[in-house]
């Protein structure tokens, strides 16, 4: 898992960590791809879940998350046209 070492998975900090990344990824999807808020939040959630599953292979979390949200947003835009 890509959580910082000081965050316990049973701690309230986990929720704060998730919300922070969810908001940041949603903002990218909204600003760069002009997606609706709900869609952006759904894609951001999916990206975070995928990151948790693939975390042992992720070396730079921020870059991975930015690429993943961009890829997800592009796919959404292509399929909704």
CSV table of N, CA and C in Angstrom, one decimal:
chain,number,residue,atom,x,y,z
A,1,UNK,N,0.8,-1.2,0.0
A,1,UNK,CA,0.0,0.0,0.0
A,1,UNK,C,0.9,1.2,0.0
A,2,UNK,N,0.5,2.3,-0.7
A,2,UNK,CA,1.3,3.5,-0.8
A,2,UNK,C,1.1,4.5,0.3
A,3,UNK,N,0.5,4.1,1.3
A,3,UNK,CA,0.2,5.0,2.5
A,3,UNK,C,1.6,5.3,3.1
A,4,UNK,N,1.7,6.6,3.6
A,4,UNK,CA,2.9,6.9,4.4
A,4,UNK,C,3.0,6.0,5.6
A,5,UNK,N,4.1,5.7,6.1
A,5,UNK,CA,4.4,4.8,7.2
A,5,UNK,C,3.7,5.2,8.5
A,6,UNK,N,3.5,6.5,8.7
A,6,UNK,CA,2.9,7.0,9.9
A,6,UNK,C,1.4,6.9,9.9
A,7,UNK,N,0.7,6.4,8.9
A,7,UNK,CA,-0.7,6.3,8.9
A,7,UNK,C,-1.1,4.9,9.1
A,8,UNK,N,-1.9,4.7,10.2
A,8,UNK,CA,-2.4,3.4,10.5
A,8,UNK,C,-3.7,3.2,9.7
A,9,UNK,N,-3.9,2.0,9.2
A,9,UNK,CA,-5.1,1.8,8.3
A,9,UNK,C,-6.4,1.8,9.1
A,10,UNK,N,-6.3,1.8,10.5
A,10,UNK,CA,-7.5,1.9,11.3
A,10,UNK,C,-7.7,3.3,11.8
A,11,UNK,N,-6.9,4.2,11.4
A,11,UNK,CA,-6.8,5.5,12.0
A,11,UNK,C,-7.7,6.5,11.1
A,12,UNK,N,-8.1,7.6,11.8
A,12,UNK,CA,-8.8,8.6,11.0
A,12,UNK,C,-7.9,9.3,10.0
A,13,UNK,N,-6.6,9.2,10.1
A,13,UNK,CA,-5.7,9.7,9.1
A,13,UNK,C,-5.9,9.1,7.8
A,14,UNK,N,-6.3,7.8,7.8
A,14,UNK,CA,-6.5,7.1,6.5
A,14,UNK,C,-7.6,7.8,5.7
A,15,UNK,N,-8.7,8.1,6.4
A,15,UNK,CA,-9.8,8.8,5.7
A,15,UNK,C,-9.3,10.2,5.2
A,16,UNK,N,-8.6,10.9,6.0
A,16,UNK,CA,-8.1,12.2,5.5
A,16,UNK,C,-7.1,12.0,4.3
A,17,UNK,N,-6.3,11.0,4.3
A,17,UNK,CA,-5.4,10.7,3.2
A,17,UNK,C,-6.2,10.4,2.0
A,18,UNK,N,-7.2,9.6,2.1
A,18,UNK,CA,-8.0,9.2,0.9
A,18,UNK,C,-8.8,10.4,0.4
A,19,UNK,N,-9.4,11.2,1.3
A,19,UNK,CA,-10.1,12.4,0.8
A,19,UNK,C,-9.2,13.4,0.1
A,20,UNK,N,-8.0,13.6,0.7
A,20,UNK,CA,-7.0,14.5,0.1
A,20,UNK,C,-6.7,14.1,-1.4
A,21,UNK,N,-6.4,12.8,-1.6
A,21,UNK,CA,-6.1,12.3,-2.9
A,21,UNK,C,-7.3,12.3,-3.8
A,22,UNK,N,-8.5,12.0,-3.3
A,22,UNK,CA,-9.7,12.0,-4.1
A,22,UNK,C,-10.0,13.4,-4.6
A,23,UNK,N,-9.9,14.4,-3.7
A,23,UNK,CA,-10.1,15.8,-4.1
A,23,UNK,C,-9.1,16.2,-5.2
A,24,UNK,N,-7.8,15.9,-5.0
A,24,UNK,CA,-6.8,16.3,-5.9
A,24,UNK,C,-7.0,15.6,-7.3
A,25,UNK,N,-7.3,14.4,-7.3
A,25,UNK,CA,-7.5,13.7,-8.6
A,25,UNK,C,-8.8,14.2,-9.3
A,26,UNK,N,-9.8,14.4,-8.5
A,26,UNK,CA,-11.0,14.9,-9.1
A,26,UNK,C,-10.8,16.3,-9.7
A,27,UNK,N,-10.0,17.1,-9.0
A,27,UNK,CA,-9.7,18.5,-9.5
A,27,UNK,C,-9.0,18.4,-10.9
A,28,UNK,N,-8.1,17.4,-11.0
A,28,UNK,CA,-7.4,17.2,-12.3
A,28,UNK,C,-8.4,16.8,-13.4
A,29,UNK,N,-9.2,15.9,-13.1
A,29,UNK,CA,-10.2,15.4,-14.1
A,29,UNK,C,-11.2,16.6,-14.5
A,30,UNK,N,-11.5,17.4,-13.5
A,30,UNK,CA,-12.4,18.5,-13.8
A,30,UNK,C,-11.7,19.6,-14.6
A,31,UNK,N,-10.6,20.0,-14.1
A,31,UNK,CA,-9.9,21.2,-14.8
A,31,UNK,C,-9.3,20.8,-16.1
A,32,UNK,N,-8.7,19.6,-16.2
A,32,UNK,CA,-8.0,19.3,-17.5
A,32,UNK,C,-8.9,18.6,-18.5
A,33,UNK,N,-9.9,17.9,-18.1
A,33,UNK,CA,-10.7,17.2,-19.0
A,33,UNK,C,-12.2,17.6,-19.0
A,34,UNK,N,-12.5,18.6,-18.2
A,34,UNK,CA,-13.8,19.3,-18.1
A,34,UNK,C,-15.0,18.2,-17.8
A,35,UNK,N,-14.6,17.3,-16.9
A,35,UNK,CA,-15.6,16.3,-16.6
A,35,UNK,C,-16.6,16.8,-15.5
A,36,UNK,N,-17.8,16.4,-15.4
A,36,UNK,CA,-18.7,16.7,-14.3
A,36,UNK,C,-18.1,16.3,-13.0
A,37,UNK,N,-18.5,17.0,-11.9
A,37,UNK,CA,-18.0,16.7,-10.6
A,37,UNK,C,-18.2,15.2,-10.2
A,38,UNK,N,-19.4,14.7,-10.4
A,38,UNK,CA,-19.7,13.3,-10.0
A,38,UNK,C,-18.8,12.3,-10.7
A,39,UNK,N,-18.7,12.5,-12.0
A,39,UNK,CA,-17.9,11.7,-12.9
A,39,UNK,C,-16.4,11.7,-12.5
A,40,UNK,N,-15.9,12.9,-12.2
A,40,UNK,CA,-14.6,13.1,-11.8
A,40,UNK,C,-14.3,12.3,-10.5
A,41,UNK,N,-15.2,12.5,-9.5
A,41,UNK,CA,-15.1,11.8,-8.2
A,41,UNK,C,-15.1,10.3,-8.4
A,42,UNK,N,-16.0,9.8,-9.3
A,42,UNK,CA,-16.1,8.3,-9.5
A,42,UNK,C,-14.7,7.8,-10.1
A,43,UNK,N,-14.2,8.5,-11.1
A,43,UNK,CA,-13.0,8.1,-11.7
A,43,UNK,C,-11.8,8.2,-10.7
A,44,UNK,N,-11.8,9.2,-9.9
A,44,UNK,CA,-10.7,9.4,-8.9
A,44,UNK,C,-10.8,8.2,-7.9
A,45,UNK,N,-12.0,7.8,-7.5
A,45,UNK,CA,-12.1,6.7,-6.6
A,45,UNK,C,-11.6,5.4,-7.2
A,46,UNK,N,-12.0,5.2,-8.5
A,46,UNK,CA,-11.5,4.0,-9.2
A,46,UNK,C,-10.0,4.0,-9.3
A,47,UNK,N,-9.4,5.1,-9.5
A,47,UNK,CA,-7.9,5.2,-9.6
A,47,UNK,C,-7.3,4.9,-8.3
A,48,UNK,N,-7.8,5.4,-7.2
A,48,UNK,CA,-7.3,5.2,-5.9
A,48,UNK,C,-7.4,3.7,-5.5
A,49,UNK,N,-8.5,3.0,-5.9
A,49,UNK,CA,-8.6,1.6,-5.6
A,49,UNK,C,-7.6,0.8,-6.4
A,50,UNK,N,-7.4,1.2,-7.7
A,50,UNK,CA,-6.4,0.5,-8.5
A,50,UNK,C,-5.0,0.7,-7.9
A,51,UNK,N,-4.8,1.9,-7.4
A,51,UNK,CA,-3.4,2.2,-6.9
A,51,UNK,C,-3.2,1.3,-5.7
A,52,UNK,N,-4.2,1.1,-4.8
A,52,UNK,CA,-4.0,0.2,-3.7
A,52,UNK,C,-3.7,-1.2,-4.1
A,53,UNK,N,-4.3,-1.7,-5.2
A,53,UNK,CA,-4.1,-3.1,-5.6
A,53,UNK,C,-2.7,-3.2,-6.3
A,54,UNK,N,-2.2,-2.1,-6.9
A,54,UNK,CA,-0.9,-2.2,-7.6
A,54,UNK,C,0.2,-1.6,-6.9
A,55,UNK,N,0.0,-1.2,-5.7
A,55,UNK,CA,0.9,-0.4,-4.9
A,55,UNK,C,2.3,-1.0,-4.8
A,56,UNK,N,2.5,-2.3,-4.7
A,56,UNK,CA,3.9,-2.8,-4.6
A,56,UNK,C,4.7,-2.5,-5.9
A,57,UNK,N,4.1,-2.3,-7.0
A,57,UNK,CA,4.8,-2.0,-8.3
A,57,UNK,C,4.9,-0.5,-8.5
A,58,UNK,N,4.3,0.4,-7.7
A,58,UNK,CA,4.3,1.8,-7.9
A,58,UNK,C,5.5,2.4,-7.2
A,59,UNK,N,6.4,3.1,-8.0
A,59,UNK,CA,7.5,3.7,-7.3
A,59,UNK,C,7.3,5.2,-7.1
A,60,UNK,N,6.6,5.9,-7.9
A,60,UNK,CA,6.3,7.3,-7.7
A,60,UNK,C,4.8,7.5,-7.7
A,61,UNK,N,4.2,7.6,-6.5
A,61,UNK,CA,2.8,7.6,-6.4
A,61,UNK,C,2.2,8.8,-7.1
A,62,UNK,N,2.7,10.0,-6.9
A,62,UNK,CA,2.1,11.2,-7.5
A,62,UNK,C,2.0,11.1,-9.0
A,63,UNK,N,3.1,10.6,-9.6
A,63,UNK,CA,3.2,10.5,-11.1
A,63,UNK,C,2.2,9.4,-11.5
A,64,UNK,N,2.2,8.3,-10.8
A,64,UNK,CA,1.3,7.2,-11.2
A,64,UNK,C,-0.2,7.6,-11.1
A,65,UNK,N,-0.5,8.3,-10.0
A,65,UNK,CA,-1.9,8.8,-9.9
A,65,UNK,C,-2.3,9.8,-10.9
A,66,UNK,N,-1.4,10.7,-11.3
A,66,UNK,CA,-1.7,11.7,-12.3
A,66,UNK,C,-1.9,11.1,-13.7
A,67,UNK,N,-1.1,10.1,-14.0
A,67,UNK,CA,-1.2,9.4,-15.3
A,67,UNK,C,-2.5,8.6,-15.3
A,68,UNK,N,-2.8,7.9,-14.2
A,68,UNK,CA,-4.0,7.1,-14.1
A,68,UNK,C,-5.3,7.9,-14.2
A,69,UNK,N,-5.3,9.0,-13.6
A,69,UNK,CA,-6.6,9.8,-13.7
A,69,UNK,C,-6.7,10.4,-15.1
A,70,UNK,N,-5.6,10.8,-15.7
A,70,UNK,CA,-5.6,11.3,-17.1
A,70,UNK,C,-6.1,10.2,-18.0
A,71,UNK,N,-5.5,9.0,-17.9
A,71,UNK,CA,-5.9,7.9,-18.7
A,71,UNK,C,-7.4,7.6,-18.6
A,72,UNK,N,-7.9,7.6,-17.3
A,72,UNK,CA,-9.3,7.3,-17.1
A,72,UNK,C,-10.2,8.4,-17.7
A,73,UNK,N,-9.8,9.6,-17.5
A,73,UNK,CA,-10.6,10.7,-18.0
A,73,UNK,C,-10.6,10.7,-19.5
A,74,UNK,N,-9.5,10.4,-20.2
A,74,UNK,CA,-9.5,10.3,-21.6
A,74,UNK,C,-10.4,9.2,-22.1
A,75,UNK,N,-10.3,8.0,-21.5
A,75,UNK,CA,-11.2,6.9,-21.9
A,75,UNK,C,-12.7,7.3,-21.7
A,76,UNK,N,-13.0,8.0,-20.6
A,76,UNK,CA,-14.4,8.4,-20.4
A,76,UNK,C,-14.8,9.4,-21.5
A,77,UNK,N,-14.0,10.3,-21.8
A,77,UNK,CA,-14.3,11.3,-22.8
A,77,UNK,C,-14.6,10.6,-24.2
A,78,UNK,N,-13.7,9.7,-24.5
A,78,UNK,CA,-13.8,9.0,-25.8
A,78,UNK,C,-15.1,8.2,-25.9
A,79,UNK,N,-15.4,7.5,-24.8
A,79,UNK,CA,-16.6,6.6,-24.9
A,79,UNK,C,-17.9,7.4,-24.7
A,80,UNK,N,-17.8,8.6,-24.2
A,80,UNK,CA,-19.1,9.4,-24.1
A,80,UNK,C,-19.4,10.3,-25.3
A,81,UNK,N,-18.5,10.3,-26.2
A,81,UNK,CA,-18.7,11.1,-27.4
A,81,UNK,C,-19.6,10.5,-28.4
